[in-house]
Each structure stands twice: as structure tokens, then as C-alpha cells.
Short mmCIF file of N, CA and C in Angstrom, two decimals:
data_model
loop_
_atom_site.label_atom_id
_atom_site.label_comp_id
_atom_site.label_asym_id
_atom_site.label_seq_id
_atom_site.Cartn_x
_atom_site.Cartn_y
_atom_site.Cartn_z
N MET O 1 11.62 -100.07 -139.58
CA MET O 1 12.93 -99.49 -139.86
C MET O 1 14.00 -100.44 -139.30
N PRO O 2 15.05 -100.75 -140.08
CA PRO O 2 16.08 -101.69 -139.62
C PRO O 2 16.94 -101.12 -138.50
N ASP O 3 17.49 -102.03 -137.68
CA ASP O 3 18.42 -101.58 -136.65
C ASP O 3 19.85 -101.87 -137.10
N LEU O 4 20.82 -101.51 -136.28
CA LEU O 4 22.22 -101.64 -136.66
C LEU O 4 22.69 -103.08 -136.78
N SER O 5 21.97 -104.02 -136.20
CA SER O 5 22.40 -105.41 -136.30
C SER O 5 22.44 -105.87 -137.76
N ILE O 6 21.58 -105.33 -138.60
CA ILE O 6 21.57 -105.69 -140.02
C ILE O 6 22.85 -105.19 -140.70
N ALA O 7 23.26 -103.95 -140.41
CA ALA O 7 24.49 -103.42 -140.99
C ALA O 7 25.70 -104.18 -140.47
N ARG O 8 25.73 -104.46 -139.19
CA ARG O 8 26.85 -105.23 -138.61
C ARG O 8 26.97 -106.59 -139.28
N GLN O 9 25.86 -107.26 -139.47
CA GLN O 9 25.85 -108.59 -140.10
C GLN O 9 26.36 -108.49 -141.54
N ALA O 10 25.87 -107.52 -142.28
CA ALA O 10 26.26 -107.38 -143.68
C ALA O 10 27.74 -107.07 -143.85
N LEU O 11 28.30 -106.31 -142.92
CA LEU O 11 29.70 -105.88 -143.05
C LEU O 11 30.70 -106.78 -142.32
N HIS O 12 30.21 -107.73 -141.56
CA HIS O 12 31.09 -108.57 -140.74
C HIS O 12 32.22 -109.21 -141.55
N ASP O 13 31.89 -109.87 -142.63
CA ASP O 13 32.90 -110.56 -143.44
C ASP O 13 33.16 -109.88 -144.78
N TYR O 14 32.64 -108.66 -144.94
CA TYR O 14 32.79 -107.96 -146.21
C TYR O 14 34.25 -107.57 -146.44
N LYS O 15 34.75 -107.84 -147.60
CA LYS O 15 36.12 -107.48 -147.98
C LYS O 15 36.05 -106.30 -148.96
N PRO O 16 36.34 -105.07 -148.48
CA PRO O 16 36.22 -103.90 -149.35
C PRO O 16 37.19 -103.94 -150.52
N ARG O 17 36.73 -103.46 -151.66
CA ARG O 17 37.59 -103.33 -152.84
C ARG O 17 38.42 -102.07 -152.68
N ARG O 18 39.69 -102.15 -152.96
CA ARG O 18 40.63 -101.04 -152.79
C ARG O 18 40.96 -100.41 -154.14
N ALA O 19 41.11 -99.09 -154.12
CA ALA O 19 41.57 -98.37 -155.32
C ALA O 19 43.07 -98.62 -155.48
N LEU O 20 43.52 -98.59 -156.71
CA LEU O 20 44.96 -98.74 -156.95
C LEU O 20 45.70 -97.52 -156.40
N PRO O 21 46.83 -97.74 -155.74
CA PRO O 21 47.59 -96.61 -155.19
C PRO O 21 47.95 -95.60 -156.28
N GLY O 22 47.78 -94.32 -155.96
CA GLY O 22 48.13 -93.25 -156.89
C GLY O 22 47.09 -92.92 -157.93
N HIS O 23 45.95 -93.64 -157.96
CA HIS O 23 44.94 -93.40 -158.98
C HIS O 23 43.90 -92.37 -158.58
N ALA O 24 43.86 -92.01 -157.31
CA ALA O 24 42.88 -91.03 -156.86
C ALA O 24 43.38 -90.43 -155.55
N PRO O 25 42.98 -89.21 -155.26
CA PRO O 25 43.33 -88.64 -153.95
C PRO O 25 42.74 -89.51 -152.84
N ARG O 26 43.47 -89.71 -151.77
CA ARG O 26 42.98 -90.53 -150.65
C ARG O 26 42.14 -89.66 -149.72
N ALA O 27 40.98 -90.17 -149.39
CA ALA O 27 40.06 -89.46 -148.49
C ALA O 27 39.23 -90.50 -147.76
N ALA O 28 38.57 -90.06 -146.69
CA ALA O 28 37.70 -90.96 -145.93
C ALA O 28 36.56 -90.16 -145.32
N VAL O 29 35.42 -90.82 -145.19
CA VAL O 29 34.27 -90.22 -144.54
C VAL O 29 33.76 -91.18 -143.47
N ALA O 30 32.97 -90.67 -142.55
CA ALA O 30 32.36 -91.50 -141.51
C ALA O 30 30.85 -91.51 -141.72
N ALA O 31 30.29 -92.69 -141.88
CA ALA O 31 28.84 -92.86 -141.91
C ALA O 31 28.45 -93.17 -140.47
N ILE O 32 27.83 -92.21 -139.80
CA ILE O 32 27.54 -92.33 -138.38
C ILE O 32 26.08 -92.73 -138.18
N PHE O 33 25.91 -93.91 -137.58
CA PHE O 33 24.58 -94.43 -137.28
C PHE O 33 24.25 -94.20 -135.82
N HIS O 34 22.97 -94.03 -135.56
CA HIS O 34 22.49 -93.87 -134.18
C HIS O 34 21.32 -94.81 -134.00
N ASP O 35 21.44 -95.74 -133.06
CA ASP O 35 20.36 -96.67 -132.75
C ASP O 35 19.32 -95.96 -131.89
N VAL O 36 18.10 -95.92 -132.35
CA VAL O 36 16.99 -95.33 -131.60
C VAL O 36 15.82 -96.30 -131.62
N ALA O 37 14.88 -96.08 -130.74
CA ALA O 37 13.68 -96.91 -130.76
C ALA O 37 13.04 -96.81 -132.14
N GLY O 38 12.76 -97.92 -132.73
CA GLY O 38 12.14 -97.92 -134.05
C GLY O 38 13.13 -98.09 -135.18
N GLY O 39 14.44 -98.06 -134.91
CA GLY O 39 15.41 -98.29 -135.97
C GLY O 39 16.64 -97.42 -135.87
N ALA O 40 17.48 -97.55 -136.86
CA ALA O 40 18.74 -96.79 -136.90
C ALA O 40 18.56 -95.52 -137.71
N GLN O 41 19.26 -94.47 -137.30
CA GLN O 41 19.28 -93.22 -138.04
C GLN O 41 20.69 -93.02 -138.57
N LEU O 42 20.82 -92.40 -139.74
CA LEU O 42 22.10 -92.10 -140.37
C LEU O 42 22.29 -90.60 -140.38
N MET O 43 23.44 -90.13 -139.87
CA MET O 43 23.69 -88.71 -139.75
C MET O 43 24.40 -88.15 -140.99
N PHE O 44 23.94 -87.00 -141.43
CA PHE O 44 24.59 -86.23 -142.49
C PHE O 44 24.90 -84.84 -141.95
N ILE O 45 25.85 -84.18 -142.57
CA ILE O 45 26.10 -82.77 -142.26
C ILE O 45 25.68 -81.95 -143.47
N GLU O 46 25.40 -80.68 -143.24
CA GLU O 46 25.16 -79.76 -144.35
C GLU O 46 26.42 -78.91 -144.49
N ARG O 47 27.01 -78.98 -145.67
CA ARG O 47 28.24 -78.23 -145.92
C ARG O 47 27.95 -76.73 -145.88
N ALA O 48 28.94 -75.97 -145.45
CA ALA O 48 28.80 -74.51 -145.38
C ALA O 48 28.51 -73.94 -146.78
N HIS O 49 27.77 -72.84 -146.81
CA HIS O 49 27.48 -72.14 -148.06
C HIS O 49 28.62 -71.17 -148.35
N ARG O 50 29.34 -71.42 -149.45
CA ARG O 50 30.46 -70.56 -149.83
C ARG O 50 30.47 -70.33 -151.33
N ASP O 51 30.67 -69.09 -151.74
CA ASP O 51 30.78 -68.78 -153.17
C ASP O 51 31.96 -69.54 -153.75
N GLY O 52 31.77 -70.11 -154.94
CA GLY O 52 32.84 -70.80 -155.63
C GLY O 52 33.03 -72.25 -155.22
N ASP O 53 32.34 -72.70 -154.17
CA ASP O 53 32.45 -74.10 -153.74
C ASP O 53 31.36 -74.89 -154.44
N PRO O 54 31.74 -75.83 -155.34
CA PRO O 54 30.71 -76.56 -156.09
C PRO O 54 29.84 -77.47 -155.22
N TRP O 55 30.28 -77.77 -153.99
CA TRP O 55 29.51 -78.61 -153.09
C TRP O 55 28.87 -77.80 -151.96
N SER O 56 28.88 -76.49 -152.09
CA SER O 56 28.34 -75.59 -151.09
C SER O 56 26.89 -75.95 -150.76
N GLY O 57 26.61 -76.13 -149.47
CA GLY O 57 25.25 -76.41 -149.03
C GLY O 57 24.79 -77.84 -149.22
N HIS O 58 25.61 -78.70 -149.82
CA HIS O 58 25.21 -80.09 -150.03
C HIS O 58 25.20 -80.87 -148.72
N LEU O 59 24.42 -81.93 -148.70
CA LEU O 59 24.47 -82.87 -147.58
C LEU O 59 25.64 -83.82 -147.82
N ALA O 60 26.32 -84.21 -146.74
CA ALA O 60 27.50 -85.06 -146.88
C ALA O 60 27.73 -85.82 -145.59
N PHE O 61 28.63 -86.79 -145.66
CA PHE O 61 29.16 -87.42 -144.47
C PHE O 61 30.35 -86.59 -144.03
N PRO O 62 30.64 -86.51 -142.73
CA PRO O 62 31.85 -85.80 -142.32
C PRO O 62 33.08 -86.58 -142.80
N GLY O 63 34.07 -85.85 -143.26
CA GLY O 63 35.29 -86.51 -143.74
C GLY O 63 36.10 -85.59 -144.63
N GLY O 64 37.18 -86.11 -145.16
CA GLY O 64 38.03 -85.30 -146.02
C GLY O 64 39.29 -86.04 -146.41
N HIS O 65 40.25 -85.28 -146.92
CA HIS O 65 41.48 -85.84 -147.47
C HIS O 65 42.42 -86.37 -146.38
N VAL O 66 43.14 -87.43 -146.75
CA VAL O 66 44.18 -87.98 -145.88
C VAL O 66 45.29 -86.96 -145.75
N GLU O 67 45.76 -86.76 -144.51
CA GLU O 67 46.88 -85.86 -144.25
C GLU O 67 48.09 -86.69 -143.84
N PRO O 68 49.30 -86.15 -144.01
CA PRO O 68 50.52 -86.91 -143.72
C PRO O 68 50.56 -87.54 -142.32
N GLY O 69 49.98 -86.92 -141.31
CA GLY O 69 50.02 -87.45 -139.95
C GLY O 69 48.99 -88.53 -139.66
N ASP O 70 48.10 -88.81 -140.60
CA ASP O 70 47.07 -89.83 -140.38
C ASP O 70 47.70 -91.22 -140.43
N THR O 71 47.40 -92.04 -139.42
CA THR O 71 47.99 -93.37 -139.34
C THR O 71 47.34 -94.37 -140.29
N ASP O 72 46.06 -94.17 -140.59
CA ASP O 72 45.35 -95.01 -141.55
C ASP O 72 44.07 -94.30 -141.96
N ILE O 73 43.31 -94.91 -142.84
CA ILE O 73 42.10 -94.29 -143.38
C ILE O 73 41.04 -94.08 -142.28
N HIS O 74 41.03 -94.96 -141.27
CA HIS O 74 40.09 -94.80 -140.16
C HIS O 74 40.45 -93.53 -139.36
N HIS O 75 41.74 -93.32 -139.16
CA HIS O 75 42.19 -92.12 -138.45
C HIS O 75 41.77 -90.86 -139.20
N THR O 76 41.84 -90.91 -140.53
CA THR O 76 41.42 -89.76 -141.34
C THR O 76 39.95 -89.44 -141.08
N ALA O 77 39.10 -90.45 -141.13
CA ALA O 77 37.66 -90.23 -140.91
C ALA O 77 37.40 -89.73 -139.49
N GLU O 78 38.11 -90.29 -138.51
CA GLU O 78 37.93 -89.87 -137.13
C GLU O 78 38.41 -88.43 -136.92
N ARG O 79 39.58 -88.09 -137.48
CA ARG O 79 40.13 -86.74 -137.34
C ARG O 79 39.20 -85.73 -138.00
N GLU O 80 38.79 -86.00 -139.22
CA GLU O 80 37.93 -85.08 -139.97
C GLU O 80 36.58 -84.89 -139.27
N THR O 81 36.03 -85.96 -138.72
CA THR O 81 34.76 -85.85 -138.00
C THR O 81 34.92 -84.94 -136.79
N HIS O 82 36.01 -85.10 -136.07
CA HIS O 82 36.25 -84.25 -134.91
C HIS O 82 36.43 -82.80 -135.33
N GLU O 83 37.17 -82.57 -136.41
CA GLU O 83 37.40 -81.19 -136.89
C GLU O 83 36.10 -80.54 -137.36
N GLU O 84 35.26 -81.30 -138.04
CA GLU O 84 34.05 -80.72 -138.65
C GLU O 84 32.88 -80.57 -137.69
N ILE O 85 32.69 -81.54 -136.80
CA ILE O 85 31.50 -81.46 -135.94
C ILE O 85 31.83 -81.62 -134.46
N GLY O 86 33.11 -81.80 -134.12
CA GLY O 86 33.51 -81.86 -132.72
C GLY O 86 33.22 -83.18 -132.03
N TRP O 87 32.90 -84.22 -132.78
CA TRP O 87 32.63 -85.52 -132.18
C TRP O 87 33.87 -86.39 -132.24
N SER O 88 34.16 -87.07 -131.15
CA SER O 88 35.23 -88.06 -131.11
C SER O 88 34.61 -89.42 -131.34
N LEU O 89 35.05 -90.09 -132.38
CA LEU O 89 34.51 -91.42 -132.69
C LEU O 89 35.34 -92.48 -131.98
N ASP O 90 34.67 -93.45 -131.41
CA ASP O 90 35.32 -94.54 -130.71
C ASP O 90 35.46 -95.71 -131.67
N SER O 91 36.70 -96.11 -131.98
CA SER O 91 36.92 -97.18 -132.95
C SER O 91 36.32 -98.51 -132.51
N SER O 92 36.03 -98.68 -131.23
CA SER O 92 35.44 -99.94 -130.78
C SER O 92 34.00 -100.10 -131.28
N HIS O 93 33.40 -99.02 -131.77
CA HIS O 93 32.04 -99.08 -132.29
C HIS O 93 32.01 -99.10 -133.82
N ARG O 94 33.15 -99.31 -134.43
CA ARG O 94 33.22 -99.37 -135.89
C ARG O 94 32.41 -100.55 -136.41
N VAL O 95 31.54 -100.29 -137.37
CA VAL O 95 30.71 -101.36 -137.94
C VAL O 95 31.44 -102.07 -139.06
N GLY O 96 32.15 -101.33 -139.89
CA GLY O 96 32.85 -101.94 -141.01
C GLY O 96 33.38 -100.88 -141.95
N GLN O 97 33.84 -101.35 -143.07
CA GLN O 97 34.39 -100.45 -144.08
C GLN O 97 33.84 -100.84 -145.44
N LEU O 98 33.53 -99.83 -146.25
CA LEU O 98 33.02 -100.07 -147.60
C LEU O 98 34.16 -99.92 -148.61
N ASP O 99 33.82 -100.10 -149.88
CA ASP O 99 34.80 -99.97 -150.96
C ASP O 99 35.41 -98.58 -150.99
N ASP O 100 36.63 -98.47 -151.51
CA ASP O 100 37.28 -97.17 -151.62
C ASP O 100 36.51 -96.21 -152.51
N MET O 101 35.88 -96.71 -153.53
CA MET O 101 35.11 -95.81 -154.42
C MET O 101 33.75 -96.41 -154.67
#
């Protein structure tokens, strides 16, 4: 099983593709990795079960829509993660960023 050094290496110089402004709602998610003996683990959440929610019960990354007070897309992912699962993410451990879509 690979460790986080592979992800860090792959994302080190990666230049994410950006969506055109105004073409889609802005949102961000956090892909949270955990280094353990034998390799890295990737965390998912299970969305709450609610009538009428088309994503009810699905597995997902913590995250959500950008709010006016968010300073950048990283802040959105960090805020949403804290709201959804109570974890404070430390930006010093950020591995990288992927494409907007």
C-alpha cells in the first residue's frame, strides 16, 4: 500500500486546472489522508440519511459551498470539515490541490 510521499511527490509541481468564474457554484472538499503502518488511508464521511436528499447516505469527502466569509477555497474546505466532523485541519500539512472539476 502506498504512503503519503507518493501523493506529495505527484502534487508538488501540479498546476490545477481552474473552472471559469461564474460557470459553476464554488465549493471545496478535503481529502484527508492518514499515514499508518503499511500505507496511507483516505477518510470518507457517510452523509446523513434524509428524505428528499439525493445524496442521502452516500460516502463523501467533508466539504461544501463557499460562503462569503471564506478567505479562499482552502478556508472553505477547512471550515466545512470542522463543521461536519469537528476536525481542525492544519494548513501546514496540505499535500496539494486538484482540479476544480
